[in-house]
JSON list of C-alpha atoms in Angstrom, two decimals:
[
{"chain": "A", "resi": 1, "resn": "UNK", "atom": "CA", "xyz": [131.68, 118.71, 100.70]},
{"chain": "A", "resi": 2, "resn": "UNK", "atom": "CA", "xyz": [128.34, 120.03, 99.57]},
{"chain": "A", "resi": 3, "resn": "UNK", "atom": "CA", "xyz": [126.02, 120.77, 96.72]},
{"chain": "A", "resi": 4, "resn": "UNK", "atom": "CA", "xyz": [127.28, 123.74, 94.72]},
{"chain": "A", "resi": 5, "resn": "UNK", "atom": "CA", "xyz": [124.22, 124.08, 92.57]},
{"chain": "A", "resi": 6, "resn": "UNK", "atom": "CA", "xyz": [122.11, 122.43, 89.93]},
{"chain": "A", "resi": 7, "resn": "UNK", "atom": "CA", "xyz": [121.92, 122.54, 86.16]},
{"chain": "A", "resi": 8, "resn": "UNK", "atom": "CA", "xyz": [118.77, 121.40, 84.47]},
{"chain": "A", "resi": 9, "resn": "UNK", "atom": "CA", "xyz": [119.34, 117.64, 84.88]},
{"chain": "A", "resi": 10, "resn": "UNK", "atom": "CA", "xyz": [122.61, 117.50, 86.78]},
{"chain": "A", "resi": 11, "resn": "UNK", "atom": "CA", "xyz": [123.60, 118.13, 90.39]},
{"chain": "A", "resi": 12, "resn": "UNK", "atom": "CA", "xyz": [126.97, 119.71, 90.91]},
{"chain": "A", "resi": 13, "resn": "UNK", "atom": "CA", "xyz": [128.81, 118.64, 94.05]},
{"chain": "A", "resi": 14, "resn": "UNK", "atom": "CA", "xyz": [132.23, 119.65, 95.16]},
{"chain": "A", "resi": 15, "resn": "UNK", "atom": "CA", "xyz": [134.74, 119.50, 97.95]},
{"chain": "A", "resi": 16, "resn": "UNK", "atom": "CA", "xyz": [137.42, 121.99, 98.79]},
{"chain": "A", "resi": 17, "resn": "UNK", "atom": "CA", "xyz": [140.85, 120.39, 99.32]},
{"chain": "A", "resi": 18, "resn": "UNK", "atom": "CA", "xyz": [143.70, 122.27, 101.06]},
{"chain": "A", "resi": 19, "resn": "UNK", "atom": "CA", "xyz": [147.25, 121.24, 100.15]},
{"chain": "A", "resi": 20, "resn": "UNK", "atom": "CA", "xyz": [149.06, 121.75, 103.48]},
{"chain": "A", "resi": 21, "resn": "UNK", "atom": "CA", "xyz": [152.51, 121.92, 101.85]},
{"chain": "A", "resi": 22, "resn": "UNK", "atom": "CA", "xyz": [151.71, 124.67, 99.32]},
{"chain": "A", "resi": 23, "resn": "UNK", "atom": "CA", "xyz": [148.70, 126.21, 100.99]},
{"chain": "A", "resi": 24, "resn": "UNK", "atom": "CA", "xyz": [146.88, 125.94, 97.71]},
{"chain": "A", "resi": 25, "resn": "UNK", "atom": "CA", "xyz": [143.12, 125.41, 97.86]},
{"chain": "A", "resi": 26, "resn": "UNK", "atom": "CA", "xyz": [141.57, 123.36, 95.04]},
{"chain": "A", "resi": 27, "resn": "UNK", "atom": "CA", "xyz": [138.02, 122.50, 94.32]},
{"chain": "A", "resi": 28, "resn": "UNK", "atom": "CA", "xyz": [137.11, 118.96, 93.18]},
{"chain": "A", "resi": 29, "resn": "UNK", "atom": "CA", "xyz": [133.84, 118.91, 91.35]},
{"chain": "A", "resi": 30, "resn": "UNK", "atom": "CA", "xyz": [131.58, 115.98, 90.51]},
{"chain": "A", "resi": 31, "resn": "UNK", "atom": "CA", "xyz": [128.46, 115.94, 88.39]},
{"chain": "A", "resi": 32, "resn": "UNK", "atom": "CA", "xyz": [125.58, 113.58, 88.96]},
{"chain": "A", "resi": 33, "resn": "UNK", "atom": "CA", "xyz": [122.19, 113.20, 87.32]},
{"chain": "A", "resi": 34, "resn": "UNK", "atom": "CA", "xyz": [119.22, 114.46, 89.28]},
{"chain": "A", "resi": 35, "resn": "UNK", "atom": "CA", "xyz": [116.67, 111.87, 90.22]},
{"chain": "A", "resi": 36, "resn": "UNK", "atom": "CA", "xyz": [113.28, 112.38, 88.69]},
{"chain": "A", "resi": 37, "resn": "UNK", "atom": "CA", "xyz": [110.48, 112.86, 91.16]},
{"chain": "A", "resi": 38, "resn": "UNK", "atom": "CA", "xyz": [108.35, 109.76, 91.34]},
{"chain": "A", "resi": 39, "resn": "UNK", "atom": "CA", "xyz": [104.64, 110.09, 90.79]},
{"chain": "A", "resi": 40, "resn": "UNK", "atom": "CA", "xyz": [102.43, 108.62, 93.43]},
{"chain": "A", "resi": 41, "resn": "UNK", "atom": "CA", "xyz": [98.72, 108.19, 93.91]},
{"chain": "A", "resi": 42, "resn": "UNK", "atom": "CA", "xyz": [96.55, 106.86, 96.70]},
{"chain": "A", "resi": 43, "resn": "UNK", "atom": "CA", "xyz": [94.02, 104.37, 95.38]},
{"chain": "A", "resi": 44, "resn": "UNK", "atom": "CA", "xyz": [91.15, 103.48, 97.68]},
{"chain": "A", "resi": 45, "resn": "UNK", "atom": "CA", "xyz": [90.36, 99.78, 97.31]},
{"chain": "A", "resi": 46, "resn": "UNK", "atom": "CA", "xyz": [86.88, 100.09, 98.87]},
{"chain": "A", "resi": 47, "resn": "UNK", "atom": "CA", "xyz": [85.79, 102.68, 96.33]},
{"chain": "A", "resi": 48, "resn": "UNK", "atom": "CA", "xyz": [87.11, 100.64, 93.41]},
{"chain": "A", "resi": 49, "resn": "UNK", "atom": "CA", "xyz": [85.49, 97.52, 94.77]},
{"chain": "A", "resi": 50, "resn": "UNK", "atom": "CA", "xyz": [82.10, 99.29, 95.21]},
{"chain": "A", "resi": 51, "resn": "UNK", "atom": "CA", "xyz": [82.25, 100.63, 91.66]},
{"chain": "A", "resi": 52, "resn": "UNK", "atom": "CA", "xyz": [82.89, 97.13, 90.32]},
{"chain": "A", "resi": 53, "resn": "UNK", "atom": "CA", "xyz": [80.17, 95.49, 92.43]},
{"chain": "A", "resi": 54, "resn": "UNK", "atom": "CA", "xyz": [77.49, 98.11, 92.00]},
{"chain": "A", "resi": 55, "resn": "UNK", "atom": "CA", "xyz": [77.92, 98.79, 88.30]},
{"chain": "A", "resi": 56, "resn": "UNK", "atom": "CA", "xyz": [78.40, 95.55, 86.30]},
{"chain": "A", "resi": 57, "resn": "UNK", "atom": "CA", "xyz": [76.76, 97.44, 83.39]},
{"chain": "A", "resi": 58, "resn": "UNK", "atom": "CA", "xyz": [79.90, 99.54, 82.85]},
{"chain": "A", "resi": 59, "resn": "UNK", "atom": "CA", "xyz": [81.35, 98.55, 79.51]},
{"chain": "A", "resi": 60, "resn": "UNK", "atom": "CA", "xyz": [84.91, 97.39, 79.01]},
{"chain": "A", "resi": 61, "resn": "UNK", "atom": "CA", "xyz": [85.75, 100.62, 77.12]},
{"chain": "A", "resi": 62, "resn": "UNK", "atom": "CA", "xyz": [84.46, 102.71, 80.03]},
{"chain": "A", "resi": 63, "resn": "UNK", "atom": "CA", "xyz": [86.57, 100.77, 82.53]},
{"chain": "A", "resi": 64, "resn": "UNK", "atom": "CA", "xyz": [89.57, 101.07, 80.20]},
{"chain": "A", "resi": 65, "resn": "UNK", "atom": "CA", "xyz": [89.11, 104.88, 80.14]},
{"chain": "A", "resi": 66, "resn": "UNK", "atom": "CA", "xyz": [88.84, 104.93, 83.96]},
{"chain": "A", "resi": 67, "resn": "UNK", "atom": "CA", "xyz": [92.00, 102.87, 84.37]},
{"chain": "A", "resi": 68, "resn": "UNK", "atom": "CA", "xyz": [93.85, 105.19, 82.02]},
{"chain": "A", "resi": 69, "resn": "UNK", "atom": "CA", "xyz": [92.53, 108.28, 83.86]},
{"chain": "A", "resi": 70, "resn": "UNK", "atom": "CA", "xyz": [93.67, 106.91, 87.23]},
{"chain": "A", "resi": 71, "resn": "UNK", "atom": "CA", "xyz": [97.12, 106.10, 85.77]},
{"chain": "A", "resi": 72, "resn": "UNK", "atom": "CA", "xyz": [97.46, 109.60, 84.32]},
{"chain": "A", "resi": 73, "resn": "UNK", "atom": "CA", "xyz": [95.78, 111.52, 87.18]},
{"chain": "A", "resi": 74, "resn": "UNK", "atom": "CA", "xyz": [97.17, 115.05, 87.61]},
{"chain": "A", "resi": 75, "resn": "UNK", "atom": "CA", "xyz": [97.31, 116.81, 90.92]},
{"chain": "A", "resi": 76, "resn": "UNK", "atom": "CA", "xyz": [93.93, 117.18, 92.58]},
{"chain": "A", "resi": 77, "resn": "UNK", "atom": "CA", "xyz": [92.62, 114.38, 90.32]},
{"chain": "A", "resi": 78, "resn": "UNK", "atom": "CA", "xyz": [92.35, 116.56, 87.25]},
{"chain": "A", "resi": 79, "resn": "UNK", "atom": "CA", "xyz": [91.66, 114.68, 84.06]},
{"chain": "A", "resi": 80, "resn": "UNK", "atom": "CA", "xyz": [92.86, 115.46, 80.53]},
{"chain": "A", "resi": 81, "resn": "UNK", "atom": "CA", "xyz": [90.61, 116.34, 77.63]},
{"chain": "A", "resi": 82, "resn": "UNK", "atom": "CA", "xyz": [88.44, 113.72, 75.95]},
{"chain": "A", "resi": 83, "resn": "UNK", "atom": "CA", "xyz": [90.42, 114.24, 72.72]},
{"chain": "A", "resi": 84, "resn": "UNK", "atom": "CA", "xyz": [93.76, 113.54, 74.45]},
{"chain": "A", "resi": 85, "resn": "UNK", "atom": "CA", "xyz": [92.44, 110.36, 76.10]},
{"chain": "A", "resi": 86, "resn": "UNK", "atom": "CA", "xyz": [90.98, 109.20, 72.78]},
{"chain": "A", "resi": 87, "resn": "UNK", "atom": "CA", "xyz": [94.26, 109.83, 71.07]},
{"chain": "A", "resi": 88, "resn": "UNK", "atom": "CA", "xyz": [96.35, 108.09, 73.68]},
{"chain": "A", "resi": 89, "resn": "UNK", "atom": "CA", "xyz": [94.08, 105.03, 73.84]},
{"chain": "A", "resi": 90, "resn": "UNK", "atom": "CA", "xyz": [93.41, 104.89, 70.07]},
{"chain": "A", "resi": 91, "resn": "UNK", "atom": "CA", "xyz": [89.66, 105.19, 70.65]},
{"chain": "A", "resi": 92, "resn": "UNK", "atom": "CA", "xyz": [87.02, 107.31, 68.96]},
{"chain": "A", "resi": 93, "resn": "UNK", "atom": "CA", "xyz": [86.34, 110.62, 70.64]},
{"chain": "A", "resi": 94, "resn": "UNK", "atom": "CA", "xyz": [82.62, 109.73, 70.86]},
{"chain": "A", "resi": 95, "resn": "UNK", "atom": "CA", "xyz": [83.39, 106.53, 72.80]},
{"chain": "A", "resi": 96, "resn": "UNK", "atom": "CA", "xyz": [85.58, 108.36, 75.31]},
{"chain": "A", "resi": 97, "resn": "UNK", "atom": "CA", "xyz": [82.98, 111.10, 75.66]},
{"chain": "A", "resi": 98, "resn": "UNK", "atom": "CA", "xyz": [80.33, 108.43, 76.37]},
{"chain": "A", "resi": 99, "resn": "UNK", "atom": "CA", "xyz": [82.66, 106.84, 78.92]},
{"chain": "A", "resi": 100, "resn": "UNK", "atom": "CA", "xyz": [83.12, 110.21, 80.68]},
{"chain": "A", "resi": 101, "resn": "UNK", "atom": "CA", "xyz": [79.34, 110.57, 80.81]},
{"chain": "A", "resi": 102, "resn": "UNK", "atom": "CA", "xyz": [78.87, 107.02, 82.19]},
{"chain": "A", "resi": 103, "resn": "UNK", "atom": "CA", "xyz": [81.59, 107.60, 84.82]},
{"chain": "A", "resi": 104, "resn": "UNK", "atom": "CA", "xyz": [80.04, 110.93, 85.81]},
{"chain": "A", "resi": 105, "resn": "UNK", "atom": "CA", "xyz": [76.63, 109.27, 86.15]},
{"chain": "A", "resi": 106, "resn": "UNK", "atom": "CA", "xyz": [77.87, 106.55, 88.53]},
{"chain": "A", "resi": 107, "resn": "UNK", "atom": "CA", "xyz": [80.03, 108.98, 90.56]},
{"chain": "A", "resi": 108, "resn": "UNK", "atom": "CA", "xyz": [83.49, 107.85, 89.40]},
{"chain": "A", "resi": 109, "resn": "UNK", "atom": "CA", "xyz": [84.07, 111.34, 87.96]},
{"chain": "A", "resi": 110, "resn": "UNK", "atom": "CA", "xyz": [82.91, 114.64, 89.44]},
{"chain": "A", "resi": 111, "resn": "UNK", "atom": "CA", "xyz": [82.68, 118.01, 87.75]},
{"chain": "A", "resi": 112, "resn": "UNK", "atom": "CA", "xyz": [84.16, 121.05, 89.53]},
{"chain": "A", "resi": 113, "resn": "UNK", "atom": "CA", "xyz": [84.46, 124.46, 87.95]},
{"chain": "A", "resi": 114, "resn": "UNK", "atom": "CA", "xyz": [83.59, 122.99, 84.55]},
{"chain": "A", "resi": 115, "resn": "UNK", "atom": "CA", "xyz": [86.43, 120.45, 84.63]},
{"chain": "A", "resi": 116, "resn": "UNK", "atom": "CA", "xyz": [86.23, 116.68, 85.23]},
{"chain": "A", "resi": 117, "resn": "UNK", "atom": "CA", "xyz": [88.08, 115.13, 88.12]},
{"chain": "A", "resi": 118, "resn": "UNK", "atom": "CA", "xyz": [88.33, 111.56, 89.36]},
{"chain": "A", "resi": 119, "resn": "UNK", "atom": "CA", "xyz": [86.14, 111.12, 92.44]},
{"chain": "A", "resi": 120, "resn": "UNK", "atom": "CA", "xyz": [88.18, 111.17, 95.66]},
{"chain": "A", "resi": 121, "resn": "UNK", "atom": "CA", "xyz": [86.25, 108.00, 96.62]},
{"chain": "A", "resi": 122, "resn": "UNK", "atom": "CA", "xyz": [88.45, 106.18, 94.13]},
{"chain": "A", "resi": 123, "resn": "UNK", "atom": "CA", "xyz": [91.85, 107.82, 94.42]},
{"chain": "A", "resi": 124, "resn": "UNK", "atom": "CA", "xyz": [93.71, 110.98, 95.33]},
{"chain": "A", "resi": 125, "resn": "UNK", "atom": "CA", "xyz": [96.80, 112.66, 94.02]},
{"chain": "A", "resi": 126, "resn": "UNK", "atom": "CA", "xyz": [97.78, 115.74, 95.96]},
{"chain": "A", "resi": 127, "resn": "UNK", "atom": "CA", "xyz": [98.21, 116.96, 99.52]},
{"chain": "A", "resi": 128, "resn": "UNK", "atom": "CA", "xyz": [95.84, 116.48, 102.43]},
{"chain": "A", "resi": 129, "resn": "UNK", "atom": "CA", "xyz": [95.11, 120.22, 102.39]},
{"chain": "A", "resi": 130, "resn": "UNK", "atom": "CA", "xyz": [94.08, 120.03, 98.71]},
{"chain": "A", "resi": 131, "resn": "UNK", "atom": "CA", "xyz": [91.94, 117.00, 99.48]},
{"chain": "A", "resi": 132, "resn": "UNK", "atom": "CA", "xyz": [90.11, 118.87, 102.25]},
{"chain": "A", "resi": 133, "resn": "UNK", "atom": "CA", "xyz": [89.61, 121.80, 99.84]},
{"chain": "A", "resi": 134, "resn": "UNK", "atom": "CA", "xyz": [88.03, 119.41, 97.33]},
{"chain": "A", "resi": 135, "resn": "UNK", "atom": "CA", "xyz": [85.75, 118.02, 100.04]},
{"chain": "A", "resi": 136, "resn": "UNK", "atom": "CA", "xyz": [84.75, 121.58, 100.84]},
{"chain": "A", "resi": 137, "resn": "UNK", "atom": "CA", "xyz": [84.00, 122.27, 97.14]},
{"chain": "A", "resi": 138, "resn": "UNK", "atom": "CA", "xyz": [81.93, 119.05, 97.03]},
{"chain": "A", "resi": 139, "resn": "UNK", "atom": "CA", "xyz": [80.24, 120.26, 100.22]},
{"chain": "A", "resi": 140, "resn": "UNK", "atom": "CA", "xyz": [81.23, 117.34, 102.43]},
{"chain": "A", "resi": 141, "resn": "UNK", "atom": "CA", "xyz": [83.35, 117.16, 105.60]},
{"chain": "A", "resi": 142, "resn": "UNK", "atom": "CA", "xyz": [85.48, 114.13, 104.74]},
{"chain": "A", "resi": 143, "resn": "UNK", "atom": "CA", "xyz": [85.61, 111.08, 102.53]},
{"chain": "A", "resi": 144, "resn": "UNK", "atom": "CA", "xyz": [83.23, 109.05, 104.77]},
{"chain": "A", "resi": 145, "resn": "UNK", "atom": "CA", "xyz": [80.57, 111.71, 104.16]},
{"chain": "A", "resi": 146, "resn": "UNK", "atom": "CA", "xyz": [80.72, 111.41, 100.36]},
{"chain": "A", "resi": 147, "resn": "UNK", "atom": "CA", "xyz": [77.74, 109.57, 99.01]},
{"chain": "A", "resi": 148, "resn": "UNK", "atom": "CA", "xyz": [78.58, 106.01, 98.11]},
{"chain": "A", "resi": 149, "resn": "UNK", "atom": "CA", "xyz": [79.07, 105.52, 94.40]},
{"chain": "A", "resi": 150, "resn": "UNK", "atom": "CA", "xyz": [75.59, 105.87, 93.01]},
{"chain": "A", "resi": 151, "resn": "UNK", "atom": "CA", "xyz": [73.52, 102.82, 92.31]},
{"chain": "A", "resi": 152, "resn": "UNK", "atom": "CA", "xyz": [73.00, 102.04, 88.64]}
]
């Protein structure tokens, strides 16, 4: 018994059966749906707590954008375009753009190579090696060395 191969969304498994009387070998095949890979994300409670405590001035819309960004985080904490976020949340592009600016100002977002990413102080989606590379790009040794989320 073993996996014979895969087709887009199906796994093909089969077992070879030998009929001892006739010597005939037959192959019984079964198809099963592949499981989708589950998305996962590490969320750091202390970073989220500090953001909430240190920045009560953050508006509801800004926090809504941040929550959406964390829920949609791509590998290495990449964020989508302002226009996509605005479209998905049914918000004006200018409001989402302002939220990105506010989140960047308080340290909830960082900008690397011209692209916004969620600060690794708040969450991380990716491997440990990728996280260490991001720390290197941010010029810090590890998460404890990152500056605390900036005071308002």
